[in-house]
CSV table of C-alpha atoms in Angstrom, one decimal:
chain,number,residue,atom,x,y,z
A,1,MET,CA,0.1,0.0,0.0
A,2,ARG,CA,1.2,3.4,-0.9
A,3,LEU,CA,0.8,6.3,1.5
A,4,LEU,CA,1.4,10.1,1.3
A,5,HIS,CA,2.2,11.4,4.7
A,6,THR,CA,1.9,15.1,5.3
A,7,SER,CA,1.1,17.2,8.4
A,8,ASP,CA,1.1,20.8,9.9
A,9,TRP,CA,-0.7,22.7,7.1
A,10,HIS,CA,-1.5,25.6,9.5
A,11,LEU,CA,-4.0,27.0,7.4
A,12,GLY,CA,-4.7,30.6,8.1
A,13,ARG,CA,-1.1,31.3,9.2
A,14,ALA,CA,0.8,34.3,8.0
A,15,PHE,CA,4.6,34.4,7.6
A,16,HIS,CA,5.5,37.6,9.5
A,17,ARG,CA,3.2,40.1,7.5
A,18,VAL,CA,2.7,38.0,4.5
A,19,ASN,CA,-0.5,36.3,3.9
A,20,MET,CA,0.1,32.6,3.1
A,21,LEU,CA,-3.1,31.4,1.9
A,22,GLY,CA,-2.3,31.5,-1.7
A,23,ALA,CA,0.8,29.4,-1.1
A,24,GLN,CA,-1.1,27.1,1.0
A,25,ALA,CA,-3.8,26.8,-1.9
A,26,GLU,CA,-1.0,26.0,-4.2
A,27,PHE,CA,0.4,23.3,-1.9
A,28,ILE,CA,-3.1,21.7,-1.7
A,29,GLY,CA,-3.1,21.6,-5.6
A,30,HIS,CA,0.2,20.0,-5.4
A,31,LEU,CA,-0.8,17.4,-2.9
A,32,VAL,CA,-3.8,16.4,-5.2
A,33,THR,CA,-1.2,16.2,-8.2
A,34,ALA,CA,1.0,14.0,-6.3
A,35,VAL,CA,-1.8,11.5,-5.1
A,36,ARG,CA,-2.8,11.2,-8.8
A,37,GLU,CA,0.7,11.0,-10.5
A,38,HIS,CA,2.2,8.5,-7.8
A,39,ALA,CA,-0.9,6.4,-7.6
A,40,VAL,CA,-1.2,6.9,-4.0
A,41,ASP,CA,-3.6,4.6,-2.2
A,42,ALA,CA,-4.1,6.6,1.2
A,43,VAL,CA,-3.4,10.1,2.3
A,44,VAL,CA,-2.5,10.7,6.0
A,45,VAL,CA,-2.5,14.1,7.7
A,46,SER,CA,-1.1,14.2,11.2
A,47,GLY,CA,-2.5,17.3,12.8
A,48,ASP,CA,-2.4,21.0,12.8
A,49,VAL,CA,-4.6,21.3,9.9
A,50,TYR,CA,-5.4,24.9,11.1
A,51,ASP,CA,-3.2,27.4,12.7
A,52,ARG,CA,-5.5,28.3,15.6
A,53,ALA,CA,-8.5,26.8,17.3
A,54,VAL,CA,-11.1,29.5,15.5
A,55,PRO,CA,-9.6,29.9,12.1
A,56,PRO,CA,-10.3,32.7,9.7
A,57,LEU,CA,-13.1,32.1,7.2
A,58,ALA,CA,-10.8,32.1,4.4
A,59,ALA,CA,-8.8,29.3,6.0
A,60,VAL,CA,-12.0,27.2,6.5
A,61,GLU,CA,-13.0,27.8,2.9
A,62,LEU,CA,-9.5,26.6,1.9
A,63,PHE,CA,-10.0,23.4,4.1
A,64,ASP,CA,-13.5,22.7,2.5
A,65,HIS,CA,-11.9,23.1,-0.8
A,66,ALA,CA,-9.1,20.5,0.1
A,67,LEU,CA,-11.8,18.1,1.3
A,68,HIS,CA,-13.7,18.3,-2.0
A,69,ARG,CA,-10.6,17.6,-4.1
A,70,LEU,CA,-9.5,14.8,-1.8
A,71,ALA,CA,-12.9,13.3,-2.0
A,72,ASP,CA,-13.0,13.8,-5.8
A,73,LEU,CA,-9.8,11.6,-6.1
A,74,GLY,CA,-11.5,8.8,-4.7
A,75,VAL,CA,-8.5,8.1,-2.4
A,76,PRO,CA,-9.1,7.5,1.4
A,77,THR,CA,-7.7,10.1,3.7
A,78,VAL,CA,-7.1,9.9,7.3
A,79,MET,CA,-6.6,13.0,9.3
A,80,ILE,CA,-6.1,13.8,12.9
A,81,SER,CA,-6.5,17.2,15.0
A,82,GLY,CA,-3.2,18.8,16.4
A,83,ASN,CA,-2.3,21.0,19.4
A,84,HIS,CA,-3.3,24.0,17.3
A,85,ASP,CA,-6.7,22.8,16.0
A,86,SER,CA,-9.9,22.8,17.9
A,87,ALA,CA,-10.6,19.2,17.9
A,88,ARG,CA,-14.3,19.7,18.4
A,89,ARG,CA,-14.4,22.3,15.5
A,90,LEU,CA,-12.3,20.2,13.1
A,91,GLY,CA,-14.4,16.9,14.0
A,92,VAL,CA,-17.8,18.4,13.1
A,93,GLY,CA,-19.5,16.4,10.5
A,94,ALA,CA,-16.8,13.7,10.9
A,95,GLY,CA,-19.4,10.9,10.2
A,96,LEU,CA,-20.9,12.6,7.2
A,97,ILE,CA,-17.4,13.4,5.8
A,98,GLY,CA,-16.4,9.8,6.3
A,99,ARG,CA,-18.8,8.6,3.7
A,100,ALA,CA,-16.8,10.5,1.3
A,101,GLY,CA,-13.7,8.6,2.3
A,102,ILE,CA,-12.2,11.6,4.3
A,103,HIS,CA,-11.9,10.0,8.0
A,104,LEU,CA,-11.4,12.8,10.8
A,105,ARG,CA,-10.1,11.4,13.9
A,106,THR,CA,-10.3,14.1,16.6
A,107,GLU,CA,-11.8,12.1,19.7
A,108,PRO,CA,-9.1,10.5,22.1
A,109,ALA,CA,-11.4,7.7,23.1
A,110,ALA,CA,-11.7,6.6,19.6
A,111,GLY,CA,-8.0,6.2,19.0
A,112,GLY,CA,-8.2,2.4,19.3
A,113,THR,CA,-10.9,2.1,16.5
A,114,PRO,CA,-9.2,2.1,13.1
A,115,VAL,CA,-10.0,3.0,9.6
A,116,VAL,CA,-9.5,-0.3,7.8
A,117,LEU,CA,-8.4,-0.2,4.2
A,118,ALA,CA,-7.3,-3.2,2.0
A,119,ASP,CA,-5.1,-3.9,-0.8
A,120,GLU,CA,-4.0,-7.1,-2.6
A,121,HIS,CA,-1.9,-8.2,0.4
A,122,GLY,CA,-4.8,-7.8,2.9
A,123,ASP,CA,-5.9,-5.2,5.5
A,124,VAL,CA,-4.0,-2.1,6.8
A,125,ALA,CA,-5.5,-0.7,10.1
A,126,PHE,CA,-5.1,3.2,10.3
A,127,TYR,CA,-5.3,4.3,13.9
A,128,GLY,CA,-5.7,8.1,14.4
A,129,LEU,CA,-4.5,9.5,17.7
A,130,PRO,CA,-5.3,13.3,17.8
A,131,TYR,CA,-3.0,15.5,20.0
A,132,LEU,CA,-3.5,14.3,23.5
A,133,GLU,CA,-3.4,17.1,26.1
A,134,PRO,CA,-2.3,15.3,29.2
A,135,ALA,CA,-4.2,17.3,31.6
A,136,LEU,CA,-7.7,16.7,29.5
A,137,VAL,CA,-7.2,13.2,28.8
A,138,LYS,CA,-5.6,11.5,31.8
A,139,GLU,CA,-9.0,10.3,33.1
A,140,GLU,CA,-9.9,8.8,29.8
A,141,PHE,CA,-6.6,6.7,29.7
A,142,GLY,CA,-6.5,6.0,33.4
A,143,VAL,CA,-3.2,7.5,34.2
A,144,GLU,CA,-2.3,8.9,37.6
A,145,LYS,CA,-0.1,11.7,36.5
A,146,ALA,CA,-0.5,13.8,33.5
A,147,GLY,CA,2.2,13.6,31.0
A,148,HIS,CA,2.7,13.1,27.3
A,149,GLU,CA,4.6,9.9,27.5
A,150,ALA,CA,2.0,8.3,29.9
A,151,VAL,CA,-1.1,9.2,27.8
A,152,LEU,CA,0.4,8.5,24.6
A,153,ALA,CA,1.7,5.0,25.8
A,154,ALA,CA,-1.9,4.4,27.1
A,155,ALA,CA,-3.2,5.2,23.7
A,156,MET,CA,-0.9,2.8,22.0
A,157,GLU,CA,-1.9,0.1,24.4
A,158,ARG,CA,-5.4,0.4,23.2
A,159,VAL,CA,-3.9,0.4,19.6
A,160,ARG,CA,-2.0,-2.8,20.1
A,161,ALA,CA,-4.9,-4.4,21.9
A,162,ASP,CA,-7.1,-3.9,18.9
A,163,LEU,CA,-4.6,-4.9,16.3
A,164,ALA,CA,-4.1,-8.2,18.4
A,165,THR,CA,-7.8,-9.1,17.6
A,166,ARG,CA,-7.2,-8.8,13.9
A,167,ALA,CA,-6.4,-11.3,11.3
A,168,PRO,CA,-2.7,-12.4,11.3
A,169,GLY,CA,-0.6,-10.2,8.6
A,170,THR,CA,-2.9,-7.2,9.2
A,171,ARG,CA,-0.5,-4.2,8.6
A,172,SER,CA,-0.7,-1.0,10.9
A,173,VAL,CA,-0.3,2.7,10.7
A,174,VAL,CA,-0.5,5.2,13.6
A,175,LEU,CA,-1.0,8.8,12.9
A,176,ALA,CA,0.0,10.9,16.0
A,177,HIS,CA,0.8,14.6,17.0
A,178,ALA,CA,3.6,14.7,19.4
A,179,PHE,CA,7.3,15.7,20.2
A,180,VAL,CA,9.2,12.5,20.0
A,181,THR,CA,12.8,12.0,21.4
A,182,GLY,CA,15.4,12.6,18.7
A,183,GLY,CA,13.3,15.2,16.8
A,184,GLU,CA,14.6,18.6,16.0
A,185,ALA,CA,12.4,21.6,16.7
A,186,SER,CA,12.2,25.0,15.1
A,187,ASP,CA,10.9,28.4,16.3
A,188,SER,CA,7.4,28.1,15.0
A,189,GLU,CA,6.0,25.2,16.9
A,190,ARG,CA,3.9,26.0,20.1
A,191,ASP,CA,5.5,24.6,23.2
A,192,ILE,CA,3.7,21.6,24.5
A,193,THR,CA,6.1,20.9,27.5
A,194,VAL,CA,4.3,19.4,30.6
A,195,GLY,CA,6.1,18.9,33.9
A,196,GLY,CA,9.3,20.3,32.4
A,197,VAL,CA,9.2,17.5,29.8
A,198,ALA,CA,7.9,17.5,26.1
A,199,ALA,CA,9.3,14.5,24.3
A,200,VAL,CA,8.2,10.9,24.4
A,201,PRO,CA,10.5,8.0,23.5
A,202,ALA,CA,10.1,6.6,19.9
A,203,GLY,CA,9.8,3.1,21.6
A,204,VAL,CA,6.0,4.3,22.3
A,205,PHE,CA,5.2,3.2,18.9
A,206,ASP,CA,6.7,-0.3,18.9
A,207,GLY,CA,4.4,-2.9,17.4
A,208,VAL,CA,3.1,-1.0,14.5
A,209,ASP,CA,4.5,-0.9,10.9
A,210,TYR,CA,4.5,2.8,10.3
A,211,ALA,CA,4.1,6.0,12.6
A,212,ALA,CA,3.0,9.2,10.7
A,213,LEU,CA,4.1,12.0,13.0
A,214,GLY,CA,3.0,15.6,13.0
A,215,HIS,CA,4.1,18.7,15.3
A,216,LEU,CA,7.7,19.2,14.3
A,217,HIS,CA,8.1,21.4,11.1
A,218,GLY,CA,11.1,19.8,9.7
A,219,CYS,CA,10.8,16.6,7.7
A,220,GLN,CA,12.9,13.9,9.7
A,221,THR,CA,13.5,10.2,10.4
A,222,ILE,CA,13.5,9.1,14.0
A,223,THR,CA,13.6,5.5,13.0
A,224,GLU,CA,12.7,3.7,9.7
A,225,ARG,CA,9.2,3.3,11.0
A,226,VAL,CA,8.8,6.6,12.8
A,227,ARG,CA,8.9,9.7,10.7
A,228,TYR,CA,7.9,13.6,10.6
A,229,SER,CA,6.7,14.9,7.3
A,230,GLY,CA,7.4,18.4,8.5
A,231,SER,CA,5.2,21.3,7.4
A,232,PRO,CA,4.8,21.9,3.8
A,233,LEU,CA,5.7,25.6,4.1
A,234,ALA,CA,8.1,27.4,6.1
A,235,TYR,CA,6.6,29.4,9.1
A,236,SER,CA,9.7,30.8,10.7
A,237,PHE,CA,13.2,31.9,9.6
A,238,SER,CA,14.5,29.0,11.8
A,239,GLU,CA,13.2,26.8,8.9
A,240,ALA,CA,15.4,28.6,6.2
A,241,ASP,CA,17.6,25.5,5.8
A,242,HIS,CA,14.7,23.1,5.7
A,243,ARG,CA,13.7,21.1,2.6
A,244,LYS,CA,10.0,21.1,2.7
A,245,THR,CA,8.5,17.7,1.6
A,246,MET,CA,6.0,14.9,2.0
A,247,TRP,CA,6.8,11.4,2.5
A,248,LEU,CA,5.8,8.7,-0.2
A,249,VAL,CA,5.6,5.5,1.8
A,250,ASP,CA,5.4,1.9,0.7
A,251,LEU,CA,4.1,-0.9,3.0
A,252,ASP,CA,4.9,-4.2,1.3
A,253,ALA,CA,3.0,-7.4,2.0
A,254,GLN,CA,5.1,-7.9,5.3
A,255,GLY,CA,4.7,-4.4,6.5
A,256,ALA,CA,8.4,-3.4,5.6
A,257,VAL,CA,8.6,0.3,5.0
A,258,THR,CA,10.3,2.2,2.0
A,259,ALA,CA,10.1,6.0,1.9
A,260,GLU,CA,11.1,8.8,-0.3
A,261,ARG,CA,10.5,12.6,-0.3
A,262,ILE,CA,8.3,14.6,-2.6
A,263,ASP,CA,9.3,18.2,-2.6
A,264,CYS,CA,6.7,20.9,-1.9
A,265,PRO,CA,6.3,24.3,-3.8
A,266,VAL,CA,8.5,27.0,-2.5
A,267,PRO,CA,6.6,30.4,-2.6
A,268,ARG,CA,9.8,32.2,-2.0
A,269,PRO,CA,13.2,31.1,-0.4
A,270,LEU,CA,14.3,32.3,3.0
A,271,ALA,CA,17.6,33.9,3.8
A,272,ARG,CA,19.2,34.8,7.2
A,273,MET,CA,22.1,37.3,7.1
A,274,ARG,CA,24.0,38.6,10.1
A,275,GLY,CA,26.6,41.6,10.3
A,276,ARG,CA,27.0,45.3,10.3
A,277,LEU,CA,24.7,47.0,8.1
A,278,GLU,CA,27.1,48.6,5.8
A,279,ASP,CA,28.8,45.2,5.3
A,280,LEU,CA,25.6,43.4,4.4
A,281,LEU,CA,24.9,46.0,1.8
A,282,ALA,CA,28.3,45.8,0.2
A,283,ASP,CA,28.7,41.9,0.2
A,284,PRO,CA,28.4,40.7,-3.4
A,285,ASP,CA,27.8,37.3,-2.1
A,286,LEU,CA,24.5,38.3,-0.6
A,287,THR,CA,23.0,39.5,-4.0
A,288,ARG,CA,21.6,36.0,-4.6
A,289,HIS,CA,19.1,36.7,-1.7
A,290,GLU,CA,17.5,39.7,-3.6
A,291,ASP,CA,14.3,37.7,-4.2
A,292,ALA,CA,14.2,35.8,-0.8
A,293,TRP,CA,12.3,36.7,2.3
A,294,VAL,CA,15.0,38.0,4.4
A,295,GLU,CA,15.7,38.2,8.2
A,296,ALA,CA,18.7,40.6,8.8
A,297,THR,CA,20.4,40.6,12.2
A,298,LEU,CA,22.5,43.9,12.6
A,299,THR,CA,25.6,43.7,14.8
A,300,ASP,CA,26.3,47.4,14.6
A,301,ALA,CA,27.5,48.9,17.9
A,302,VAL,CA,25.2,51.9,17.3
A,303,ARG,CA,21.8,51.3,15.6
A,304,PRO,CA,22.1,52.7,12.1
A,305,ALA,CA,19.6,55.3,10.7
A,306,ASP,CA,16.9,53.9,8.6
A,307,PRO,CA,18.1,50.4,8.5
A,308,MET,CA,14.9,48.8,7.1
A,309,ALA,CA,14.6,51.3,4.2
A,310,ARG,CA,18.2,50.8,3.3
A,311,LEU,CA,17.9,47.1,3.4
A,312,THR,CA,14.6,47.0,1.2
A,313,GLU,CA,16.6,49.0,-1.3
A,314,SER,CA,18.8,46.0,-1.8
A,315,PHE,CA,16.7,43.2,-0.5
A,316,PRO,CA,13.0,44.3,-1.2
A,317,HIS,CA,11.5,41.3,0.6
A,318,THR,CA,13.0,41.8,4.1
A,319,LEU,CA,10.5,40.9,6.6
A,320,SER,CA,12.6,40.8,9.8
A,321,LEU,CA,15.0,43.2,11.3
A,322,VAL,CA,16.9,42.0,14.5
A,323,PHE,CA,19.3,44.2,16.5
A,324,GLU,CA,22.2,42.2,18.4
A,325,PRO,CA,25.0,44.7,18.9
A,326,GLU,CA,28.2,42.6,19.3
A,327,ARG,CA,28.8,42.8,23.1
A,328,ALA,CA,30.1,40.4,25.8
A,329,PRO,CA,27.3,38.3,27.4
A,330,ASP,CA,27.8,39.8,30.7
A,331,ASP,CA,27.6,43.4,29.4
A,332,PRO,CA,24.9,45.3,31.2
A,333,ASP,CA,23.4,46.6,27.9
A,334,VAL,CA,22.9,43.1,26.5
A,335,SER,CA,19.1,43.1,25.8
A,336,TYR,CA,16.7,41.3,28.2
A,337,ALA,CA,15.3,39.4,25.1
A,338,ARG,CA,18.9,38.1,24.3
A,339,ARG,CA,19.5,37.0,28.1
A,340,LEU,CA,16.3,35.0,28.1
A,341,ALA,CA,16.8,33.5,24.5
A,342,GLY,CA,16.4,29.7,24.5
A,343,ARG,CA,15.3,29.5,28.1
A,344,SER,CA,12.2,27.9,29.3
A,345,ASP,CA,9.6,29.5,31.4
A,346,GLN,CA,10.6,27.3,34.4
A,347,GLU,CA,14.2,28.3,34.1
A,348,ILE,CA,13.3,32.1,33.9
A,349,ALA,CA,11.0,31.7,37.0
A,350,GLU,CA,13.9,29.8,38.9
A,351,ASP,CA,16.4,32.4,37.9
A,352,PHE,CA,14.0,35.2,39.2
A,353,VAL,CA,13.7,33.3,42.6
A,354,ALA,CA,17.4,33.2,42.6
A,355,HIS,CA,17.8,37.0,41.9
A,356,VAL,CA,15.2,38.1,44.6
A,357,ARG,CA,16.3,35.6,47.3
A,358,GLY,CA,19.8,35.1,46.7
A,359,ALA,CA,19.4,31.3,46.3
A,360,GLY,CA,17.5,29.2,43.7
A,361,PRO,CA,14.5,27.2,44.6
A,362,ASP,CA,14.8,23.8,46.1
A,363,GLU,CA,13.3,20.5,44.6
A,364,ARG,CA,9.9,21.2,46.5
A,365,GLU,CA,9.7,24.7,45.2
A,366,GLN,CA,10.7,23.6,41.7
A,367,ALA,CA,7.8,21.2,41.8
A,368,VAL,CA,5.5,24.0,42.7
A,369,LEU,CA,6.5,26.1,40.0
A,370,ARG,CA,6.3,23.3,37.3
A,371,ASP,CA,2.8,22.4,38.7
A,372,ALA,CA,1.8,26.3,38.4
A,373,PHE,CA,3.1,26.4,34.8
A,374,ASP,CA,1.3,23.0,34.0
A,375,ALA,CA,-2.0,24.4,35.4
A,376,VAL,CA,-1.8,27.5,33.4
A,377,ARG,CA,-1.4,25.5,30.2
A,378,ALA,CA,-4.1,23.1,31.1
A,379,GLY,CA,-6.4,26.1,31.8
A,380,GLU,CA,-5.5,27.6,28.5
A,381,ALA,CA,-6.3,24.3,26.7
A,382,VAL,CA,-9.5,24.1,28.4
A,383,ARG,CA,-10.7,27.6,27.6
A,384,GLU,CA,-9.7,26.9,23.9
A,385,VAL,CA,-11.8,23.9,23.6
A,386,ALA,CA,-14.7,25.7,25.2
A,387,ARG,CA,-14.6,28.6,22.8
């Protein structure tokens, strides 16, 4: 069986101030063409269809257009909700849409009930595990302490239990939306840390033939059977070096996996440049970026006059301007943002305690801080679901 694995469409998202709906529509057309040209048997979409719980009308219309085009192909599609989606909204009409061959899986409780498709070698069971917010699903899965690994492991126990009841030789595919250990993150994914931990081990997916993952925006192979497709478009300059693709996956009669990447359309290349303004403007090697979306980091000791206007004369599509004067890390003039770069909310809070009190928090106090941050995250998730 031949699968096309994609995820993280983020319909409705902009790139800085650039509306991306046109590029997203072009990707949908590319997806449909790829399904037809590569004789794909099933499409899997591993979450974050939308960029936010209440997407703009134009994004909803584009999704509706995508559903019609996929249904017209006559090729089954299995799709789950991600941490950016409102599972309840995305799942509206799932039963009716399923009659057209588009199978939306947004209910955690239904993760152990597969969509079963068949080819000349027998059945393939597709299990859709939507994003599992630990605080909201721990009771459903009977875990004592909310955590990504615990709830995902419990969901996979249901998958394996169902698979054990099926005919020998039944192959299996799991769709999941999670941060798996070994994956490389970018700046454009929403933090899903719980209890100071975001990642789950790839071994959680043992026992299935292929795990089609979503959440991380870079296409990557965790193991031969566990892969991220990545987002089809770049949504941050941290993705400037990404090759945006989908996975074309073949499952043979025994469930062995072979996979190749299919490139996605690039609306405009990304470029990151760093240095003093005069040097950037004078560097002939940078002229290749004239048609790119540009992020420029200026290291001038004193902020130059009209830097954006001067940059756009040479690089008309400059979207981001960052000032990072070259100073020692302990220089008091180093910006607050630079001092906090790369630090988690937990680390920032612990540093604040140490600054105020002269000593950092002990283990009990660290646990209190973790619980407080997790409670805020869970509360935000509950409010988002209720909107």
